[in-house]
Amino acid sequence: MLEGKRILLIVTGSIAAYKSLELVRQFIKANASVEGILTQGGSQFVTPLALETLTGKRVHTQMWDEHSFEMNHIEASRRADLIVVAPATAGFIAKMANGIGDDLASSIILAGNKPVIIAPSMNVEMWDNPAFRRNLEQVQKDGAILIEPQNDVLACGEIGMGKMAEPETIFREVSKYLSQKKSLSGLKAIVTTGGTIERIDSVRYLSNFSSGKQGNQIALALATLGCQVSLVSGNTQDSAPLHSNISIIPVESADQMMAAAHKNLPADLFVGCAAVCDFKVSNKSNKKTKKQEGLELEFEENPDILQSMGTLKASLRPKLVIGFAAETNDVTDYAKQKLEKKGCDLVIANDVSSGAVFGKDDTQVHFVSREAINSLEPMKKSEVADILASWIAEHL
Ligand code: C5P
């Protein structure tokens, strides 16, 4: 998968730097070529000679050394397919977030024109530090792809998030990234996620247990393939997906979600992942209802956003309209009916009879289209999102 790929590996100053040597070995074994850059901090933990021996290439540590003509900070990224920063210290991420180029490695990032994957490594307090959180959020917004650290005993003896992901994990993520074609670039998607909120009065509402995880992961998977995503987000329990290709449109009710989704047309695809409340309160009050007044609610049906997209006239309809179906029995039969009724090209059905799907990272789904029913193994919602993104790329 990595055959012939060119990776520019930046090693910054953390004890996890020793693991980067193992990472290089794995890249080289997979027939990738690796060019190594050590920051000054990085070279306190591994020597240029160790990195040179494994990469088979001269390793550079400084902007201006006797070989600086070979490692120009501008050209370095031009000849690479991908830049990997592993380990990435809090200090280096701060430089990335603020556009500081005061040494060779940070100048390469600043002058770079290739995707950047970061594998942070630091103490748990640094990981939780608000300034660091801001910087991490910023670099992700700027397009860097994060490989999360592990929650474990850290080199300093403290316990918590901050241990760099294992070389195997970084290798797998890099391979996955480089094997994906940027096959959705130039396309636009509208994705709905989360649950809608239907107000009862000024302080009370009705909603559901949707976490928004699956829709957020789908937005991220599409954005990673180069698609521009308008993510219409209801109420979620998940942190917002950060990617420069995603714009988030927060909404509350089904009516607002409907309006926001249609406002973002035209689009090449629509994915309705939100748990839209079927009913809204037709006698809602603008002030807080007193207990003594009692409460009698009247309902009217909400618009069906997915159906409204699936049944648009051909000139307006997104080329692919994809819905979800949470069912407790006869899962694929109901999904097939939904596919027809709502004018979808694909319905992803899952069995929620045990209630085990809401808020969880794992799920088990069936891809139901007119042509086939494909039942997948239980897997992470992020994996379902990747498979869906590939399905979309194939079918567009
Ligand atoms: O009919 P049901 O609610 O089971 O359909 C689920 C699918 O329809 C999901 O894709 C959901 O996002 C979408 N839906 C919608 N608007 C509604 C109800 C459901 O877009 N009012």
Tab-separated table of C-alpha atoms and ligand atoms in Angstrom:
chain	number	residue	atom	x	y	z
A	1	MET	CA	0.000	0.000	0.000
A	2	LEU	CA	2.893	2.346	0.728
A	3	GLU	CA	5.010	1.202	-2.217
A	4	GLY	CA	6.767	4.217	-3.694
A	5	LYS	CA	5.198	6.706	-1.268
A	6	ARG	CA	7.433	9.483	0.035
A	7	ILE	CA	7.058	10.373	3.677
A	8	LEU	CA	8.680	13.343	5.348
A	9	LEU	CA	8.998	12.425	9.023
A	10	ILE	CA	9.539	15.195	11.565
A	11	VAL	CA	10.706	13.963	14.970
A	12	THR	CA	10.334	16.497	17.766
A	13	GLY	CA	11.647	16.438	21.333
A	14	SER	CA	9.806	13.820	23.337
A	15	ILE	CA	10.897	10.532	24.847
A	16	ALA	CA	8.525	8.852	22.367
A	17	ALA	CA	11.079	9.769	19.672
A	18	TYR	CA	12.701	6.363	20.160
A	19	LYS	CA	9.506	4.782	18.841
A	20	SER	CA	9.800	6.785	15.639
A	21	LEU	CA	12.766	4.610	14.726
A	22	GLU	CA	10.469	1.595	14.770
A	23	LEU	CA	7.942	3.567	12.715
A	24	VAL	CA	10.632	4.294	10.102
A	25	ARG	CA	11.485	0.598	9.953
A	26	GLN	CA	7.850	-0.221	9.227
A	27	PHE	CA	7.626	2.434	6.496
A	28	ILE	CA	10.841	1.197	4.864
A	29	LYS	CA	9.685	-2.444	5.095
A	30	ALA	CA	6.537	-1.391	3.228
A	31	ASN	CA	8.768	0.079	0.471
A	32	ALA	CA	8.042	3.708	1.258
A	33	SER	CA	10.876	6.201	1.245
A	34	VAL	CA	11.365	8.283	4.361
A	35	GLU	CA	13.192	11.549	4.763
A	36	GLY	CA	13.880	12.411	8.407
A	37	ILE	CA	13.971	15.823	10.060
A	38	LEU	CA	15.001	16.158	13.686
A	39	THR	CA	14.247	19.237	15.717
A	40	GLN	CA	16.850	20.244	18.225
A	41	GLY	CA	14.725	18.617	20.922
A	42	GLY	CA	14.270	15.503	18.822
A	43	SER	CA	18.029	15.104	18.452
A	44	GLN	CA	18.336	14.968	22.250
A	45	PHE	CA	16.413	11.682	22.159
A	46	VAL	CA	17.534	10.022	18.913
A	47	THR	CA	20.696	10.681	16.979
A	48	PRO	CA	20.788	11.779	13.347
A	49	LEU	CA	22.947	8.720	12.700
A	50	ALA	CA	20.238	6.327	13.933
A	51	LEU	CA	17.644	7.960	11.708
A	52	GLU	CA	20.046	8.134	8.754
A	53	THR	CA	20.908	4.463	9.114
A	54	LEU	CA	17.249	3.483	8.974
A	55	THR	CA	16.097	5.904	6.263
A	56	GLY	CA	19.230	5.598	4.145
A	57	LYS	CA	19.101	9.363	3.679
A	58	ARG	CA	20.868	12.326	5.214
A	59	VAL	CA	18.932	13.643	8.198
A	60	HIS	CA	18.699	17.373	8.726
A	61	THR	CA	18.394	19.126	12.023
A	62	GLN	CA	19.025	22.760	11.277
A	63	MET	CA	17.938	25.381	8.836
A	64	TRP	CA	21.458	26.460	8.093
A	65	ASP	CA	24.092	23.751	8.091
A	66	GLU	CA	26.784	22.827	5.594
A	67	HIS	CA	24.250	20.693	3.716
A	68	SER	CA	21.388	23.168	3.778
A	69	PHE	CA	21.327	23.308	-0.031
A	70	GLU	CA	20.085	19.686	0.082
A	71	MET	CA	17.253	20.379	2.508
A	72	ASN	CA	15.468	23.482	1.501
A	73	HIS	CA	12.435	24.105	3.711
A	74	ILE	CA	10.299	24.799	0.659
A	75	GLU	CA	11.307	21.878	-1.506
A	76	ALA	CA	11.199	19.371	1.339
A	77	SER	CA	7.436	19.101	1.222
A	78	ARG	CA	7.250	19.333	-2.578
A	79	ARG	CA	8.973	15.998	-3.000
A	80	ALA	CA	6.899	14.287	-0.262
A	81	ASP	CA	3.416	12.787	-0.435
A	82	LEU	CA	2.773	13.367	3.238
A	83	ILE	CA	4.337	14.980	6.304
A	84	VAL	CA	4.181	12.972	9.532
A	85	VAL	CA	5.082	14.644	12.828
A	86	ALA	CA	5.758	11.834	15.324
A	87	PRO	CA	6.158	12.525	18.128
A	88	ALA	CA	4.580	15.977	18.028
A	89	THR	CA	5.249	17.893	21.230
A	90	ALA	CA	2.888	20.505	22.692
A	91	GLY	CA	5.495	23.135	21.800
A	92	PHE	CA	5.673	22.065	18.180
A	93	ILE	CA	1.883	21.977	17.874
A	94	ALA	CA	1.800	25.496	19.339
A	95	LYS	CA	4.171	26.646	16.605
A	96	MET	CA	2.026	24.966	13.954
A	97	ALA	CA	-1.117	26.612	15.325
A	98	ASN	CA	0.455	30.039	15.258
A	99	GLY	CA	2.377	29.891	12.008
A	100	ILE	CA	5.765	30.144	13.662
A	101	GLY	CA	8.669	29.026	11.517
A	102	ASP	CA	11.779	29.505	13.633
A	103	ASP	CA	13.655	26.322	12.783
A	104	LEU	CA	13.893	23.878	9.908
A	105	ALA	CA	10.986	21.608	10.992
A	106	SER	CA	8.494	24.381	11.718
A	107	SER	CA	9.480	26.251	8.537
A	108	ILE	CA	8.845	23.083	6.524
A	109	ILE	CA	5.324	22.944	7.984
A	110	LEU	CA	4.778	26.621	7.239
A	111	ALA	CA	6.027	26.355	3.662
A	112	GLY	CA	4.504	22.900	3.152
A	113	ASN	CA	1.859	22.067	0.589
A	114	LYS	CA	1.178	18.482	1.633
A	115	PRO	CA	-1.177	16.926	4.192
A	116	VAL	CA	0.174	16.738	7.734
A	117	ILE	CA	-0.494	13.909	10.194
A	118	ILE	CA	0.429	14.536	13.828
A	119	ALA	CA	0.953	11.977	16.596
A	120	PRO	CA	1.141	14.002	19.816
A	121	SER	CA	3.155	12.953	22.841
A	122	MET	CA	3.159	14.780	26.151
A	123	ASN	CA	2.283	14.797	29.837
A	124	VAL	CA	-1.405	14.496	30.702
A	125	GLU	CA	-1.574	18.006	32.206
A	126	MET	CA	-0.130	19.430	29.000
A	127	TRP	CA	-2.701	17.440	26.999
A	128	ASP	CA	-5.512	18.912	29.122
A	129	ASN	CA	-4.085	22.422	29.234
A	130	PRO	CA	-6.578	24.913	27.765
A	131	ALA	CA	-3.936	26.712	25.704
A	132	PHE	CA	-2.824	23.403	24.232
A	133	ARG	CA	-6.464	22.403	23.531
A	134	ARG	CA	-6.907	25.663	21.597
A	135	ASN	CA	-3.758	24.998	19.582
A	136	LEU	CA	-4.747	21.408	18.837
A	137	GLU	CA	-8.182	22.535	17.704
A	138	GLN	CA	-6.587	25.166	15.486
A	139	VAL	CA	-4.180	22.783	13.740
A	140	GLN	CA	-7.038	20.364	13.087
A	141	LYS	CA	-9.138	23.186	11.675
A	142	ASP	CA	-6.193	24.039	9.457
A	143	GLY	CA	-6.350	20.485	8.087
A	144	ALA	CA	-3.853	18.468	10.162
A	145	ILE	CA	-4.991	14.912	10.860
A	146	LEU	CA	-4.708	13.818	14.461
A	147	ILE	CA	-3.660	10.360	15.591
A	148	GLU	CA	-4.867	10.384	19.178
A	149	PRO	CA	-2.390	9.515	21.927
A	150	GLN	CA	-3.115	6.702	24.369
A	151	ASN	CA	-4.485	6.869	27.857
A	152	ASP	CA	-1.810	5.025	29.833
A	153	VAL	CA	1.076	5.284	32.272
A	154	LEU	CA	3.240	8.053	30.840
A	155	ALA	CA	7.035	8.201	30.751
A	156	CYS	CA	6.918	10.696	33.635
A	157	GLY	CA	5.028	8.165	35.785
A	158	GLU	CA	1.712	10.015	35.720
A	159	ILE	CA	-1.352	8.344	34.280
A	160	GLY	CA	-3.617	9.732	31.576
A	161	MET	CA	-3.807	10.836	27.946
A	162	GLY	CA	-0.534	11.712	26.281
A	163	LYS	CA	1.377	8.550	25.423
A	164	MET	CA	2.114	8.626	21.699
A	165	ALA	CA	0.116	6.135	19.606
A	166	GLU	CA	2.059	2.946	18.943
A	167	PRO	CA	4.150	2.824	15.733
A	168	GLU	CA	1.777	0.125	14.363
A	169	THR	CA	-1.196	2.469	14.833
A	170	ILE	CA	0.587	5.379	13.157
A	171	PHE	CA	1.698	3.085	10.338
A	172	ARG	CA	-1.876	1.855	9.843
A	173	GLU	CA	-3.353	5.366	9.817
A	174	VAL	CA	-0.724	6.652	7.383
A	175	SER	CA	-1.287	3.637	5.101
A	176	LYS	CA	-5.023	4.177	5.225
A	177	TYR	CA	-4.649	7.845	4.409
A	178	LEU	CA	-2.241	7.314	1.527
A	179	SER	CA	-4.268	4.505	-0.003
A	180	GLN	CA	-7.436	6.616	-0.137
A	181	LYS	CA	-7.839	8.431	-3.368
A	182	LYS	CA	-8.928	12.034	-2.943
A	183	SER	CA	-11.894	10.828	-4.875
A	184	LEU	CA	-14.523	13.263	-3.631
A	185	SER	CA	-12.658	16.500	-4.191
A	186	GLY	CA	-14.736	19.125	-5.949
A	187	LEU	CA	-17.955	17.602	-4.600
A	188	LYS	CA	-20.333	18.969	-2.003
A	189	ALA	CA	-22.255	17.060	0.658
A	190	ILE	CA	-24.967	17.958	3.118
A	191	VAL	CA	-24.967	15.752	6.212
A	192	THR	CA	-27.478	15.944	9.065
A	193	THR	CA	-26.437	14.732	12.493
A	194	GLY	CA	-27.616	14.628	16.117
A	195	GLY	CA	-31.135	14.736	17.491
A	196	THR	CA	-33.591	17.544	16.956
A	197	ILE	CA	-35.005	19.475	19.888
A	198	GLU	CA	-38.720	20.248	19.884
A	199	ARG	CA	-39.643	22.928	22.385
A	200	ILE	CA	-42.542	22.533	24.801
A	201	ASP	CA	-42.124	25.952	26.370
A	202	SER	CA	-39.269	28.372	26.986
A	203	VAL	CA	-37.400	25.956	29.297
A	204	ARG	CA	-38.548	22.448	28.336
A	205	TYR	CA	-38.116	20.329	25.263
A	206	LEU	CA	-38.542	16.880	23.771
A	207	SER	CA	-35.656	15.098	22.085
A	208	ASN	CA	-34.025	11.675	21.800
A	209	PHE	CA	-30.805	9.842	22.720
A	210	SER	CA	-28.954	10.437	19.447
A	211	SER	CA	-25.287	11.234	20.163
A	212	GLY	CA	-24.448	12.518	16.687
A	213	LYS	CA	-21.354	10.281	16.595
A	214	GLN	CA	-22.191	8.469	13.373
A	215	GLY	CA	-23.080	11.628	11.435
A	216	ASN	CA	-19.959	13.414	12.686
A	217	GLN	CA	-17.766	10.497	11.622
A	218	ILE	CA	-19.400	10.481	8.192
A	219	ALA	CA	-18.724	14.208	7.787
A	220	LEU	CA	-15.085	13.597	8.718
A	221	ALA	CA	-14.688	10.630	6.358
A	222	LEU	CA	-16.152	12.603	3.443
A	223	ALA	CA	-14.049	15.680	4.249
A	224	THR	CA	-10.910	13.516	4.377
A	225	LEU	CA	-11.655	12.396	0.815
A	226	GLY	CA	-11.721	16.042	-0.255
A	227	CYS	CA	-15.497	16.621	-0.156
A	228	GLN	CA	-16.849	19.982	1.085
A	229	VAL	CA	-19.320	19.130	3.840
A	230	SER	CA	-22.136	21.247	5.256
A	231	LEU	CA	-22.846	19.506	8.543
A	232	VAL	CA	-26.304	20.457	9.784
A	233	SER	CA	-26.036	19.566	13.428
A	234	GLY	CA	-28.829	19.143	15.942
A	235	ASN	CA	-28.256	18.279	19.584
A	236	THR	CA	-25.170	16.041	20.018
A	237	GLN	CA	-23.141	14.485	22.814
A	238	ASP	CA	-20.059	14.301	20.643
A	239	SER	CA	-17.347	16.882	20.055
A	240	ALA	CA	-17.671	18.584	16.686
A	241	PRO	CA	-15.566	17.054	13.900
A	242	LEU	CA	-12.724	19.402	13.019
A	243	HIS	CA	-11.636	19.592	9.418
A	244	SER	CA	-11.021	22.485	7.085
A	245	ASN	CA	-13.560	20.963	4.612
A	246	ILE	CA	-16.399	20.877	7.172
A	247	SER	CA	-18.638	23.808	7.958
A	248	ILE	CA	-21.009	23.243	10.850
A	249	ILE	CA	-24.506	24.692	10.833
A	250	PRO	CA	-26.029	24.348	14.300
A	251	VAL	CA	-29.808	23.937	14.418
A	252	GLU	CA	-32.364	23.064	17.047
A	253	SER	CA	-35.659	21.849	15.602
A	254	ALA	CA	-36.633	19.665	12.651
A	255	ASP	CA	-38.028	22.749	10.890
A	256	GLN	CA	-34.689	24.523	11.264
A	257	MET	CA	-32.817	21.417	10.096
A	258	MET	CA	-35.061	21.194	7.045
A	259	ALA	CA	-34.520	24.867	6.184
A	260	ALA	CA	-30.736	24.669	6.691
A	261	ALA	CA	-30.430	21.485	4.603
A	262	HIS	CA	-32.374	22.995	1.694
A	263	LYS	CA	-30.540	26.320	1.952
A	264	ASN	CA	-27.308	24.426	1.283
A	265	LEU	CA	-28.505	22.946	-2.004
A	266	PRO	CA	-27.281	22.335	-4.641
A	267	ALA	CA	-25.212	19.419	-3.410
A	268	ASP	CA	-23.879	16.218	-4.913
A	269	LEU	CA	-24.978	14.110	-2.001
A	270	PHE	CA	-27.203	14.203	1.036
A	271	VAL	CA	-26.719	11.968	4.059
A	272	GLY	CA	-29.573	12.089	6.559
A	273	CYS	CA	-28.060	10.744	9.731
A	274	ALA	CA	-29.943	12.908	12.211
A	275	ALA	CA	-32.524	11.466	14.567
A	276	VAL	CA	-35.279	13.866	13.630
A	277	CYS	CA	-38.192	13.951	16.065
A	278	ASP	CA	-41.243	12.687	14.231
A	279	PHE	CA	-43.502	15.168	15.988
A	280	LYS	CA	-43.302	18.765	17.156
A	281	VAL	CA	-45.468	20.430	19.772
A	282	SER	CA	-48.158	22.491	18.070
A	283	ASN	CA	-49.302	24.236	21.270
A	284	LYS	CA	-45.859	25.167	22.604
A	285	SER	CA	-45.666	28.141	24.920
A	286	ASN	CA	-43.188	31.022	24.718
A	287	LYS	CA	-43.015	31.302	28.485
A	288	LYS	CA	-42.408	28.736	31.212
A	289	THR	CA	-45.570	26.773	31.931
A	290	LYS	CA	-46.389	26.755	35.649
A	291	LYS	CA	-46.857	23.400	37.346
A	292	GLN	CA	-50.308	24.456	38.510
A	293	GLU	CA	-51.386	25.128	34.939
A	294	GLY	CA	-50.939	21.460	34.065
A	295	LEU	CA	-49.577	20.358	30.722
A	296	GLU	CA	-51.468	18.985	27.794
A	297	LEU	CA	-49.430	18.699	24.650
A	298	GLU	CA	-50.701	18.601	21.114
A	299	PHE	CA	-48.522	17.337	18.332
A	300	GLU	CA	-48.194	17.728	14.629
A	301	GLU	CA	-45.933	15.787	12.338
A	302	ASN	CA	-42.520	17.181	11.431
A	303	PRO	CA	-41.411	17.434	7.819
A	304	ASP	CA	-39.398	14.452	6.605
A	305	ILE	CA	-36.080	15.975	5.566
A	306	LEU	CA	-34.698	12.834	3.964
A	307	GLN	CA	-37.851	12.252	1.934
A	308	SER	CA	-37.926	15.889	0.859
A	309	MET	CA	-34.395	15.466	-0.562
A	310	GLY	CA	-35.023	12.068	-2.114
A	311	THR	CA	-38.116	13.218	-3.948
A	312	LEU	CA	-36.842	16.567	-5.256
A	313	LYS	CA	-37.144	17.054	-8.992
A	314	ALA	CA	-34.151	15.657	-10.848
A	315	SER	CA	-32.524	19.032	-11.548
A	316	LEU	CA	-32.324	19.801	-7.794
A	317	ARG	CA	-32.000	16.354	-6.254
A	318	PRO	CA	-28.519	15.465	-4.970
A	319	LYS	CA	-27.133	12.615	-7.091
A	320	LEU	CA	-27.016	10.393	-4.024
A	321	VAL	CA	-29.527	10.530	-1.174
A	322	ILE	CA	-28.643	8.303	1.765
A	323	GLY	CA	-30.703	7.646	4.859
A	324	PHE	CA	-30.522	5.654	8.055
A	325	ALA	CA	-33.036	3.309	9.601
A	326	ALA	CA	-32.934	2.327	13.220
A	327	GLU	CA	-35.224	-0.674	13.615
A	328	THR	CA	-35.939	-3.205	16.306
A	329	ASN	CA	-37.211	-6.027	14.058
A	330	ASP	CA	-37.323	-7.031	10.381
A	331	VAL	CA	-34.493	-4.551	9.992
A	332	THR	CA	-33.633	-4.971	6.323
A	333	ASP	CA	-37.282	-5.312	5.219
A	334	TYR	CA	-38.186	-1.989	6.795
A	335	ALA	CA	-35.017	-0.450	5.382
A	336	LYS	CA	-36.027	-1.547	1.880
A	337	GLN	CA	-39.470	0.010	2.335
A	338	LYS	CA	-37.866	3.228	3.587
A	339	LEU	CA	-35.552	3.268	0.582
A	340	GLU	CA	-38.551	3.285	-1.773
A	341	LYS	CA	-40.814	5.568	0.229
A	342	LYS	CA	-38.196	8.253	0.803
A	343	GLY	CA	-36.598	8.046	-2.653
A	344	CYS	CA	-33.153	7.068	-1.325
A	345	ASP	CA	-30.256	5.432	-3.140
A	346	LEU	CA	-29.024	3.720	0.014
A	347	VAL	CA	-30.390	3.113	3.483
A	348	ILE	CA	-28.057	2.091	6.266
A	349	ALA	CA	-30.039	0.019	8.711
A	350	ASN	CA	-29.151	-0.950	12.235
A	351	ASP	CA	-30.815	-3.046	14.856
A	352	VAL	CA	-31.429	-0.961	17.957
A	353	SER	CA	-33.565	-3.544	19.766
A	354	SER	CA	-31.020	-3.752	22.591
A	355	GLY	CA	-30.667	0.024	22.718
A	356	ALA	CA	-26.904	-0.598	22.478
A	357	VAL	CA	-26.200	1.758	19.557
A	358	PHE	CA	-27.054	5.174	20.987
A	359	GLY	CA	-24.008	7.031	22.223
A	360	LYS	CA	-21.682	4.072	21.594
A	361	ASP	CA	-18.600	3.984	19.361
A	362	ASP	CA	-19.566	0.636	17.838
A	363	THR	CA	-22.464	-0.436	15.680
A	364	GLN	CA	-23.589	-3.150	13.303
A	365	VAL	CA	-25.210	-2.101	10.063
A	366	HIS	CA	-26.634	-3.344	6.775
A	367	PHE	CA	-26.173	-1.362	3.544
A	368	VAL	CA	-29.515	-1.679	1.756
A	369	SER	CA	-29.721	-0.459	-1.843
A	370	ARG	CA	-31.959	-1.419	-4.750
A	371	GLU	CA	-29.253	-3.755	-6.010
A	372	ALA	CA	-28.046	-5.452	-2.833
A	373	ILE	CA	-28.205	-5.964	0.889
A	374	ASN	CA	-24.756	-5.985	2.418
A	375	SER	CA	-24.566	-6.895	6.112
A	376	LEU	CA	-21.371	-5.718	7.784
A	377	GLU	CA	-19.648	-7.125	10.847
A	378	PRO	CA	-19.928	-5.157	14.111
A	379	MET	CA	-17.411	-2.323	13.862
A	380	LYS	CA	-16.611	1.227	14.934
A	381	LYS	CA	-18.840	4.019	13.673
A	382	SER	CA	-15.697	5.596	12.180
A	383	GLU	CA	-15.167	2.405	10.133
A	384	VAL	CA	-18.782	2.468	8.927
A	385	ALA	CA	-18.149	6.077	7.904
A	386	ASP	CA	-15.024	5.104	5.926
A	387	ILE	CA	-16.903	2.290	4.157
A	388	LEU	CA	-19.774	4.649	3.340
A	389	ALA	CA	-17.336	7.258	1.977
A	390	SER	CA	-15.819	4.593	-0.315
A	391	TRP	CA	-19.310	3.464	-1.385
A	392	ILE	CA	-20.159	7.062	-2.247
A	393	ALA	CA	-16.917	7.528	-4.170
A	394	GLU	CA	-17.712	4.389	-6.189
A	395	HIS	CA	-21.284	5.391	-6.919
A	396	LEU	CA	-20.858	9.059	-7.810
B	1	C5P	O1	-38.707	7.106	9.215
B	1	C5P	P1	-37.488	7.068	10.068
B	1	C5P	O2	-37.461	8.164	11.118
B	1	C5P	O3	-37.160	5.736	10.630
B	1	C5P	O4	-36.316	7.391	9.035
B	1	C5P	C1	-35.008	7.574	9.431
B	1	C5P	C2	-34.275	8.303	8.367
B	1	C5P	O5	-35.020	9.426	7.909
B	1	C5P	C3	-32.983	8.906	8.884
B	1	C5P	O6	-32.088	8.960	7.795
B	1	C5P	C4	-33.414	10.288	9.330
B	1	C5P	O7	-32.329	11.199	9.323
B	1	C5P	C5	-34.457	10.649	8.295
B	1	C5P	N1	-35.549	11.506	8.775
B	1	C5P	C6	-35.631	12.814	8.343
B	1	C5P	N2	-36.671	13.595	8.751
B	1	C5P	C7	-37.625	13.111	9.572
B	1	C5P	C8	-37.547	11.786	10.012
B	1	C5P	C9	-36.486	11.004	9.604
B	1	C5P	O8	-34.761	13.265	7.605
B	1	C5P	N3	-38.615	13.892	9.945
